[in-house]
PDB file of C-alpha atoms in Angstrom:
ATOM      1  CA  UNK N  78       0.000   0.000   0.000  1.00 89.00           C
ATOM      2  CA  UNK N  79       1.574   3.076  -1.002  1.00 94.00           C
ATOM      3  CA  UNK N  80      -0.364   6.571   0.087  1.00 96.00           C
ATOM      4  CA  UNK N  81       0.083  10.166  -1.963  1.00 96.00           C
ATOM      5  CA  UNK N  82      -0.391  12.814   0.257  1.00 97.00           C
ATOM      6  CA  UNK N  83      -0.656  16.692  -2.061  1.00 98.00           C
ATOM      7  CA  UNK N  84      -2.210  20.034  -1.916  1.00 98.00           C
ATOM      8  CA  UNK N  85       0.163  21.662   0.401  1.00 98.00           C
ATOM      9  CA  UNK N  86       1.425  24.879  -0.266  1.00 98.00           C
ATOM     10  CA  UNK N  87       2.266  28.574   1.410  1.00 98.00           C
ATOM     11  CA  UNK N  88      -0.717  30.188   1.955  1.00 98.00           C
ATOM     12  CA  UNK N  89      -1.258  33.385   4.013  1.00 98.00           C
ATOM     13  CA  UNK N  90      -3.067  33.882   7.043  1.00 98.00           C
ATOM     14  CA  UNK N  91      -6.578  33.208   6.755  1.00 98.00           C
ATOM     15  CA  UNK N  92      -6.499  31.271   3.883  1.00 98.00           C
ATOM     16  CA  UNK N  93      -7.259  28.193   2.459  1.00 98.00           C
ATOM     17  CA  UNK N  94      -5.756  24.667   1.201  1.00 98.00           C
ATOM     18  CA  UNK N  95      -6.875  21.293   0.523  1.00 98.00           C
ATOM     19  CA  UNK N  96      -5.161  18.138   0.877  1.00 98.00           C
ATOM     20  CA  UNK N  97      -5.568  15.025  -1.050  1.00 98.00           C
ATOM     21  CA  UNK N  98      -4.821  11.860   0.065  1.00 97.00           C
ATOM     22  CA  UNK N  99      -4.511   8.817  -2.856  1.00 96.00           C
ATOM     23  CA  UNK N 100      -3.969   5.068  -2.510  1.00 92.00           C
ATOM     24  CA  UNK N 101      -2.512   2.065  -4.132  1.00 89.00           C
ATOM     25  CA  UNK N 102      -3.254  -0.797  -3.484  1.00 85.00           C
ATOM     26  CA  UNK N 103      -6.267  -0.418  -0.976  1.00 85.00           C
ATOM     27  CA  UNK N 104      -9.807   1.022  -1.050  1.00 87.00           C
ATOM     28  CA  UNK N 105     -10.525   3.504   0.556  1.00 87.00           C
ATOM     29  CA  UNK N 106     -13.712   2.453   0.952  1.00 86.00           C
ATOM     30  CA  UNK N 107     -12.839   0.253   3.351  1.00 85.00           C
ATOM     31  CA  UNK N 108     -10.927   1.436   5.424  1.00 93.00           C
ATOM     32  CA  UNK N 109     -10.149   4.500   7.500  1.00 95.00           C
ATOM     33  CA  UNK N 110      -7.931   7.244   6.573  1.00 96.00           C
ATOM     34  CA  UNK N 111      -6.404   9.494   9.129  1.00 97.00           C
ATOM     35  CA  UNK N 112      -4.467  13.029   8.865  1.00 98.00           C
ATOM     36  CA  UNK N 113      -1.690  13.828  11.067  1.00 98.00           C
ATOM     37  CA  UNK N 114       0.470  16.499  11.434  1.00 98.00           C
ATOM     38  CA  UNK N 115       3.638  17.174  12.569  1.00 98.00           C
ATOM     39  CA  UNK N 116       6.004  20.333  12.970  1.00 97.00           C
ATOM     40  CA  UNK N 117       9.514  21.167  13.623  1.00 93.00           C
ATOM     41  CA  UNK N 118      10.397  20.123  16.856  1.00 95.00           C
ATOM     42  CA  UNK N 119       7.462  18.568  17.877  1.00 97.00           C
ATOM     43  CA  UNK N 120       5.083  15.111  18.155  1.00 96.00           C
ATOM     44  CA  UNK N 121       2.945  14.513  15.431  1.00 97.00           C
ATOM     45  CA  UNK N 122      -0.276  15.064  16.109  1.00 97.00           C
ATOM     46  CA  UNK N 123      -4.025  13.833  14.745  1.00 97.00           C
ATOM     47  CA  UNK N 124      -5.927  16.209  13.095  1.00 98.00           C
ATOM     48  CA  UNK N 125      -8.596  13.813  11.706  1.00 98.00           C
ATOM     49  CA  UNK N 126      -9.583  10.716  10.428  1.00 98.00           C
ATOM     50  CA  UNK N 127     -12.584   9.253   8.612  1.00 97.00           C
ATOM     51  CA  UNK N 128     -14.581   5.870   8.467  1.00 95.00           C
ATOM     52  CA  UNK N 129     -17.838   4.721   6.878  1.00 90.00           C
ATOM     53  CA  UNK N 130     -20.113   7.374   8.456  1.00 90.00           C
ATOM     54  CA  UNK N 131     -17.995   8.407  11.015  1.00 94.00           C
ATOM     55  CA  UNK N 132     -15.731  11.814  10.815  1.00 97.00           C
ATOM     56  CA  UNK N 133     -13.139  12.826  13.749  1.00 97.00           C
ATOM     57  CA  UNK N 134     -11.679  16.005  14.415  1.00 97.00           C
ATOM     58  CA  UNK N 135      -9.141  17.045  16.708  1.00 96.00           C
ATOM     59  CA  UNK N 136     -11.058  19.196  19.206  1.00 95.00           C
ATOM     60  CA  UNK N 137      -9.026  22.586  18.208  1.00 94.00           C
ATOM     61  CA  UNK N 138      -9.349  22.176  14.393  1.00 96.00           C
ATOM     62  CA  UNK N 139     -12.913  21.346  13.825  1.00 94.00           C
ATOM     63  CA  UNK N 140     -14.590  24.545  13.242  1.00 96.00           C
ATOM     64  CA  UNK N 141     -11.961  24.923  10.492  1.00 98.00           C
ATOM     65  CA  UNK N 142     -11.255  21.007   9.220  1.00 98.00           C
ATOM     66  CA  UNK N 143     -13.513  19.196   6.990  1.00 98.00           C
ATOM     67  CA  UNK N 144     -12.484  15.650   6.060  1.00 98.00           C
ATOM     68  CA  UNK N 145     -14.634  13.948   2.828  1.00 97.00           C
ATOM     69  CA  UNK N 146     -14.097  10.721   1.128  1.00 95.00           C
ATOM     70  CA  UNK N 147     -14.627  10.407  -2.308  1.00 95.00           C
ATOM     71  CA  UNK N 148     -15.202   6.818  -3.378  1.00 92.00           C
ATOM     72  CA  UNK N 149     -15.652   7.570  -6.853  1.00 94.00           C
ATOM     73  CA  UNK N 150     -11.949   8.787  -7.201  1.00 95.00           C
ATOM     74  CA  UNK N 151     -10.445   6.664  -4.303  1.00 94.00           C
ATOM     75  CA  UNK N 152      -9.219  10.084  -2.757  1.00 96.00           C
ATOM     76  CA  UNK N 153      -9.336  11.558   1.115  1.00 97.00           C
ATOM     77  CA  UNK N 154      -9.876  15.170   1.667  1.00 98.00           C
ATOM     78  CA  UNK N 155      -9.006  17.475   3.968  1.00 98.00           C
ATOM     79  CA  UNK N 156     -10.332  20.897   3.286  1.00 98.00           C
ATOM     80  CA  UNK N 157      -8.563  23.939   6.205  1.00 98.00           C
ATOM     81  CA  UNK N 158      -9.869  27.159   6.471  1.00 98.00           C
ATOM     82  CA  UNK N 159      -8.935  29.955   8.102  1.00 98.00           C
ATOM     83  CA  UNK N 160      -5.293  28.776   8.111  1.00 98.00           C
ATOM     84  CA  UNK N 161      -2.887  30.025  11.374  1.00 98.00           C
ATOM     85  CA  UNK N 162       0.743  30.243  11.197  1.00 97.00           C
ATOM     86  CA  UNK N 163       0.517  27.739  13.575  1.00 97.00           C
ATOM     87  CA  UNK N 164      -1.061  25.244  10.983  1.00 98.00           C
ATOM     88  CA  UNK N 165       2.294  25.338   9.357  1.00 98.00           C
ATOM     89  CA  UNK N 166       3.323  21.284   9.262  1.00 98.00           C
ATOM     90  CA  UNK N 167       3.983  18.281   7.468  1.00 98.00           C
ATOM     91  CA  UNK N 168       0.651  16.787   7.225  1.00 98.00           C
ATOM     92  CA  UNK N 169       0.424  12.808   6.466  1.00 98.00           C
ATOM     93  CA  UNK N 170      -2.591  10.903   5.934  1.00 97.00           C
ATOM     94  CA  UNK N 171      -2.280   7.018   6.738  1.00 97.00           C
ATOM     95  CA  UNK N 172      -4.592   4.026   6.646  1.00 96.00           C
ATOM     96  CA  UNK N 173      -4.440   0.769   9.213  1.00 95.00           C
ATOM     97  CA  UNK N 174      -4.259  -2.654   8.014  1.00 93.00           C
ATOM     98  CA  UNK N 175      -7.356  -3.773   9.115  1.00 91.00           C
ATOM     99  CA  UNK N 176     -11.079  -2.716   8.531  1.00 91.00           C
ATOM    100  CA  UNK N 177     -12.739  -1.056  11.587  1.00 89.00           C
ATOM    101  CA  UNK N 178     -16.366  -0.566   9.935  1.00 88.00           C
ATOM    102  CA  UNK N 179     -17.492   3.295  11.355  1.00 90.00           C
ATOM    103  CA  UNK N 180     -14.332   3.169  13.747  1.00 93.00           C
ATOM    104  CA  UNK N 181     -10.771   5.691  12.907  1.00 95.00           C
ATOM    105  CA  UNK N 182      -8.594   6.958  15.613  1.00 94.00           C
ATOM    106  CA  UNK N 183      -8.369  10.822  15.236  1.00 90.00           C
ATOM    107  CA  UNK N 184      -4.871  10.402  17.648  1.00 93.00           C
ATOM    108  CA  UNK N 185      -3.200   7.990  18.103  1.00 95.00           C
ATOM    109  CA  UNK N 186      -0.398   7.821  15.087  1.00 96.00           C
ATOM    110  CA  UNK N 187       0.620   3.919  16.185  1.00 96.00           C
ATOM    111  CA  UNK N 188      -3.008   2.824  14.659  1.00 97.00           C
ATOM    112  CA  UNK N 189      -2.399   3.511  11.300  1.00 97.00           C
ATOM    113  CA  UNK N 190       0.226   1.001   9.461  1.00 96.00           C
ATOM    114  CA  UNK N 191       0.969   2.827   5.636  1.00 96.00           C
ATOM    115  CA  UNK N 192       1.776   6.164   5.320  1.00 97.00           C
ATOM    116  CA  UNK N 193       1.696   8.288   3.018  1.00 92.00           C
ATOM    117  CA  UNK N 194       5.172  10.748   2.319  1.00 93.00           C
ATOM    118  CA  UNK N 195       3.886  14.108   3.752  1.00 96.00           C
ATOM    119  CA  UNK N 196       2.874  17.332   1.984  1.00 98.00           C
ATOM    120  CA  UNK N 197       4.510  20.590   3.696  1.00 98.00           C
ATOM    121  CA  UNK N 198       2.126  23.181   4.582  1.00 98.00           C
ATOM    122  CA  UNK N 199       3.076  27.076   5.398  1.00 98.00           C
ATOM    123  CA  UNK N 200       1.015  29.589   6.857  1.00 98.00           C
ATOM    124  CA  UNK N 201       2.756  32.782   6.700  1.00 97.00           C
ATOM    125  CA  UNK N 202       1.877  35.768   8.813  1.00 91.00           C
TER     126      UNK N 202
END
């Protein structure tokens, strides 16, 4: 399973991106798909994650975060608004091995098994 993470860019404050996430070799489906982020000098963190009817958001980010699933094109979104400089990250999205039916985890990065390369993200001020 191989997982192409794009859409990242330098943006300004207040601004917008969205991510795409694309497979190879798995479904999406099927399975979950999670975003994470991480930035310079510190932990990556969840941002969110999606399964079957179930969207996660991490509790800071979801007035701003939308994940969607396209099944059609076998792609993950994430769509930010109202980006902060301290958005600025690498942000991953990664699926697990197994099928968890409505079930993602939104933080914990040690769920998810493939990952995708990263796409850098810059807010300026």
């Amino acid at each position: 399973v191989q997982l192409q993470a794009s859409g990242g860019g330098l943006v300004q404050t207040g601004g917008s991106l969205r991510l795409s996430c694309t497979p190879s070799g798995v479904t999406f489906e099927n399975y979950a798909v999670g975003w994470f982020r991480q930035a310079p000098g510190k932990e990556r963190e969840g941002v969110s994650c999606i399964s079957g009817r179930t969207k996660y958001y991490a509790d800071s980010l979801k007035d701003r975060f939308t994940i969607s699933k396209d099944n059609a094109k076998n792609t993950v979104y994430l769509q930010m608004n109202t980006l902060k400089p301290e958005d600025t990250a690498v942000y991953y999205c990664a699926v697990p091995k197994a099928r968890s039916g409505n079930y993602c985890s939104p933080r914990t990065p040690t769920w998810y098994d493939y990952w995708g390369q990263g796409t850098q993200v810059t807010v300026s001020s």
